[in-house]
mmCIF file of C-alpha atoms in Angstrom:
data_model
loop_
_atom_site.group_PDB
_atom_site.id
_atom_site.type_symbol
_atom_site.label_atom_id
_atom_site.label_comp_id
_atom_site.label_asym_id
_atom_site.label_seq_id
_atom_site.Cartn_x
_atom_site.Cartn_y
_atom_site.Cartn_z
ATOM 1 C CA MET I 185 -134.650 122.960 -98.640
ATOM 2 C CA SER I 186 -137.873 123.342 -96.659
ATOM 3 C CA GLU I 187 -139.231 126.676 -95.464
ATOM 4 C CA THR I 188 -138.169 125.901 -91.877
ATOM 5 C CA GLN I 189 -134.558 125.130 -92.804
ATOM 6 C CA VAL I 190 -132.192 128.054 -92.801
ATOM 7 C CA GLU I 191 -129.146 127.833 -95.012
ATOM 8 C CA LYS I 192 -126.045 128.191 -92.856
ATOM 9 C CA PRO I 193 -123.611 130.796 -94.180
ATOM 10 C CA LEU I 194 -120.225 129.516 -95.288
ATOM 11 C CA PRO I 195 -117.450 130.251 -92.773
ATOM 12 C CA HIS I 196 -115.146 131.361 -95.619
ATOM 13 C CA ALA I 197 -115.800 132.768 -99.104
ATOM 14 C CA ILE I 198 -113.378 130.411 -100.900
ATOM 15 C CA LEU I 199 -115.391 127.366 -99.818
ATOM 16 C CA GLU I 200 -118.332 128.209 -102.094
ATOM 17 C CA ASN I 201 -116.844 126.414 -105.108
ATOM 18 C CA ASP I 202 -114.244 124.241 -103.344
ATOM 19 C CA TYR I 203 -115.439 120.813 -104.450
ATOM 20 C CA ALA I 204 -112.315 119.009 -103.212
ATOM 21 C CA THR I 205 -112.917 120.250 -99.663
ATOM 22 C CA GLN I 206 -116.556 119.171 -99.906
ATOM 23 C CA TRP I 207 -115.579 115.683 -101.166
ATOM 24 C CA MET I 208 -113.061 115.235 -98.351
ATOM 25 C CA GLY I 209 -115.720 116.139 -95.771
ATOM 26 C CA ILE I 210 -113.620 118.919 -94.258
ATOM 27 C CA GLU I 211 -115.308 120.844 -91.449
ATOM 28 C CA VAL I 212 -114.273 124.340 -90.395
ATOM 29 C CA VAL I 213 -113.844 124.654 -86.626
ATOM 30 C CA GLU I 214 -112.408 128.174 -86.571
ATOM 31 C CA VAL I 215 -111.337 130.743 -89.132
ATOM 32 C CA SER I 216 -110.098 134.301 -88.755
ATOM 33 C CA ASP I 217 -107.459 136.563 -90.229
ATOM 34 C CA GLY I 218 -104.233 134.552 -90.274
ATOM 35 C CA LYS I 219 -105.675 131.504 -88.526
ATOM 36 C CA ALA I 220 -107.713 128.410 -89.354
ATOM 37 C CA VAL I 221 -108.586 125.110 -87.672
ATOM 38 C CA ILE I 222 -110.267 122.396 -89.731
ATOM 39 C CA THR I 223 -110.996 118.671 -89.332
ATOM 40 C CA MET I 224 -111.442 115.650 -91.567
ATOM 41 C CA GLU I 225 -112.328 112.053 -90.732
ATOM 42 C CA LEU I 226 -109.857 109.676 -92.356
ATOM 43 C CA LYS I 227 -112.085 107.508 -94.572
ATOM 44 C CA ARG I 228 -111.253 104.276 -96.418
ATOM 45 C CA GLU I 229 -111.056 106.114 -99.764
ATOM 46 C CA MET I 230 -108.217 108.222 -98.320
ATOM 47 C CA LEU I 231 -105.902 105.306 -97.525
ATOM 48 C CA ASN I 232 -102.875 104.079 -99.439
ATOM 49 C CA GLY I 233 -101.826 100.479 -100.106
ATOM 50 C CA PHE I 234 -100.399 100.184 -96.581
ATOM 51 C CA GLY I 235 -103.799 100.946 -95.011
ATOM 52 C CA ILE I 236 -102.725 104.332 -93.645
ATOM 53 C CA ALA I 237 -103.491 107.888 -94.775
ATOM 54 C CA HIS I 238 -102.331 108.668 -98.294
ATOM 55 C CA GLY I 239 -99.808 111.498 -98.028
ATOM 56 C CA GLY I 240 -101.783 113.460 -100.609
ATOM 57 C CA MET I 241 -104.822 113.483 -98.307
ATOM 58 C CA ILE I 242 -102.793 114.842 -95.389
ATOM 59 C CA PHE I 243 -101.244 117.413 -97.726
ATOM 60 C CA ALA I 244 -104.686 118.430 -99.063
ATOM 61 C CA LEU I 245 -106.028 118.921 -95.531
ATOM 62 C CA ALA I 246 -103.032 121.089 -94.563
ATOM 63 C CA ASP I 247 -103.226 122.993 -97.850
ATOM 64 C CA THR I 248 -106.893 123.802 -97.222
ATOM 65 C CA ALA I 249 -106.081 125.176 -93.760
ATOM 66 C CA PHE I 250 -103.285 127.196 -95.391
ATOM 67 C CA ALA I 251 -105.668 128.691 -97.975
ATOM 68 C CA LEU I 252 -108.265 129.569 -95.334
ATOM 69 C CA SER I 253 -105.709 131.245 -93.087
ATOM 70 C CA CYS I 254 -104.117 133.433 -95.767
ATOM 71 C CA ASN I 255 -107.293 134.730 -97.431
ATOM 72 C CA PRO I 256 -109.838 136.995 -95.722
ATOM 73 C CA PRO I 257 -112.949 135.027 -94.674
ATOM 74 C CA GLU I 258 -115.232 137.495 -96.500
ATOM 75 C CA GLY I 259 -113.155 137.252 -99.695
ATOM 76 C CA SER I 260 -111.647 140.052 -101.754
ATOM 77 C CA GLU I 261 -112.875 141.760 -104.905
ATOM 78 C CA ASP I 262 -109.372 142.393 -106.251
ATOM 79 C CA THR I 263 -106.852 139.821 -104.971
ATOM 80 C CA ILE I 264 -106.340 136.188 -103.973
ATOM 81 C CA THR I 265 -103.545 134.725 -101.898
ATOM 82 C CA VAL I 266 -102.066 131.495 -103.256
ATOM 83 C CA ALA I 267 -99.188 129.169 -102.426
ATOM 84 C CA SER I 268 -95.818 130.128 -103.846
ATOM 85 C CA GLY I 269 -94.238 127.046 -102.274
ATOM 86 C CA VAL I 270 -94.688 124.548 -99.463
ATOM 87 C CA ASP I 271 -92.764 121.948 -97.518
ATOM 88 C CA ILE I 272 -94.305 119.071 -95.590
ATOM 89 C CA ASN I 273 -92.798 116.616 -93.155
ATOM 90 C CA PHE I 274 -94.761 113.444 -92.415
ATOM 91 C CA LEU I 275 -94.070 112.374 -88.824
ATOM 92 C CA LYS I 276 -96.630 109.645 -88.014
ATOM 93 C CA PRO I 277 -99.089 107.641 -90.091
ATOM 94 C CA GLY I 278 -102.678 108.828 -90.238
ATOM 95 C CA ILE I 279 -104.853 106.035 -88.840
ATOM 96 C CA PRO I 280 -108.171 105.091 -90.527
ATOM 97 C CA GLY I 281 -111.269 106.349 -88.753
ATOM 98 C CA ARG I 282 -109.437 109.004 -86.749
ATOM 99 C CA LEU I 283 -110.277 112.671 -86.917
ATOM 100 C CA LEU I 284 -107.382 114.656 -88.362
ATOM 101 C CA THR I 285 -107.103 118.308 -87.343
ATOM 102 C CA ALA I 286 -105.123 120.919 -89.279
ATOM 103 C CA SER I 287 -104.267 124.090 -87.345
ATOM 104 C CA ALA I 288 -102.837 126.974 -89.380
ATOM 105 C CA ARG I 289 -101.300 130.232 -88.220
ATOM 106 C CA ARG I 290 -99.594 133.140 -89.911
ATOM 107 C CA VAL I 291 -95.947 133.423 -88.901
ATOM 108 C CA SER I 292 -95.089 136.520 -90.941
ATOM 109 C CA GLN I 293 -96.610 138.856 -93.521
ATOM 110 C CA GLN I 294 -94.392 141.258 -95.470
ATOM 111 C CA GLY I 295 -96.136 143.066 -98.323
ATOM 112 C CA ARG I 296 -97.551 140.477 -100.728
ATOM 113 C CA SER I 297 -95.553 137.560 -99.229
ATOM 114 C CA GLY I 298 -96.487 135.497 -96.197
ATOM 115 C CA LEU I 299 -95.261 132.534 -94.176
ATOM 116 C CA TYR I 300 -97.634 130.064 -92.477
ATOM 117 C CA ASP I 301 -97.200 126.998 -90.273
ATOM 118 C CA ILE I 302 -99.792 124.238 -90.319
ATOM 119 C CA THR I 303 -99.742 121.290 -87.903
ATOM 120 C CA VAL I 304 -101.817 118.176 -88.637
ATOM 121 C CA THR I 305 -102.721 116.086 -85.581
ATOM 122 C CA GLN I 306 -104.836 113.082 -84.597
ATOM 123 C CA PRO I 307 -105.886 111.541 -81.293
ATOM 124 C CA GLY I 308 -103.541 108.754 -80.178
ATOM 125 C CA ARG I 309 -104.515 105.457 -78.607
ATOM 126 C CA ASP I 310 -103.781 106.833 -75.148
ATOM 127 C CA GLY I 311 -105.902 109.937 -75.772
ATOM 128 C CA ALA I 312 -102.911 112.224 -76.219
ATOM 129 C CA THR I 313 -102.632 114.310 -79.381
ATOM 130 C CA GLU I 314 -100.130 113.019 -81.971
ATOM 131 C CA THR I 315 -98.529 115.198 -84.626
ATOM 132 C CA VAL I 316 -99.007 113.569 -88.023
ATOM 133 C CA ALA I 317 -97.360 116.255 -90.178
ATOM 134 C CA GLU I 318 -95.825 119.720 -90.150
ATOM 135 C CA PHE I 319 -96.484 121.890 -93.206
ATOM 136 C CA ARG I 320 -94.869 125.270 -93.921
ATOM 137 C CA GLY I 321 -96.486 127.368 -96.626
ATOM 138 C CA ARG I 322 -95.179 130.416 -98.423
ATOM 139 C CA SER I 323 -97.905 132.649 -99.856
ATOM 140 C CA ARG I 324 -98.148 135.366 -102.466
ATOM 141 C CA THR I 325 -101.037 137.788 -102.940
ATOM 142 C CA VAL I 326 -101.827 138.317 -106.621
ATOM 143 C CA PRO I 327 -104.554 140.018 -108.686
ATOM 144 C CA LYS I 328 -107.769 138.005 -108.900
ATOM 145 C CA PRO I 329 -108.045 136.257 -112.282
ATOM 146 C CA LYS I 330 -110.721 137.709 -114.578
ATOM 147 C CA SER I 331 -113.801 135.545 -115.155
ATOM 148 C CA ARG I 332 -114.002 133.799 -118.486
#
């Protein structure tokens, strides 16, 4: 990095060592307490044998939005919030070259348990937004694992 370049701060603490998110080229559009919007261009390496988005790639995008929305952007010294279970419904194929957007929002938080809805969309041929998948995540806040 040259002296004139300024390193841009990460929009969320959990992204510092999130190599999967880096590999997928995920960009954070918005993140706040209980909410996240992220995007990912659907690249050739993310396609299945039918030439459409591999379901695991759509799931990974939604799961990343889930993680960002249920953990504080600045991180926590004592706890992490992880998935205790998820359901996903694939509604339309992800089309190569399109920009997928995952929008996450907290539905409910009761003590250490939370419920989040994540919608994955893409632009359609006619310019309208198409829903690719609906993901519902159940979270649990647990003590942060001790470093090795």
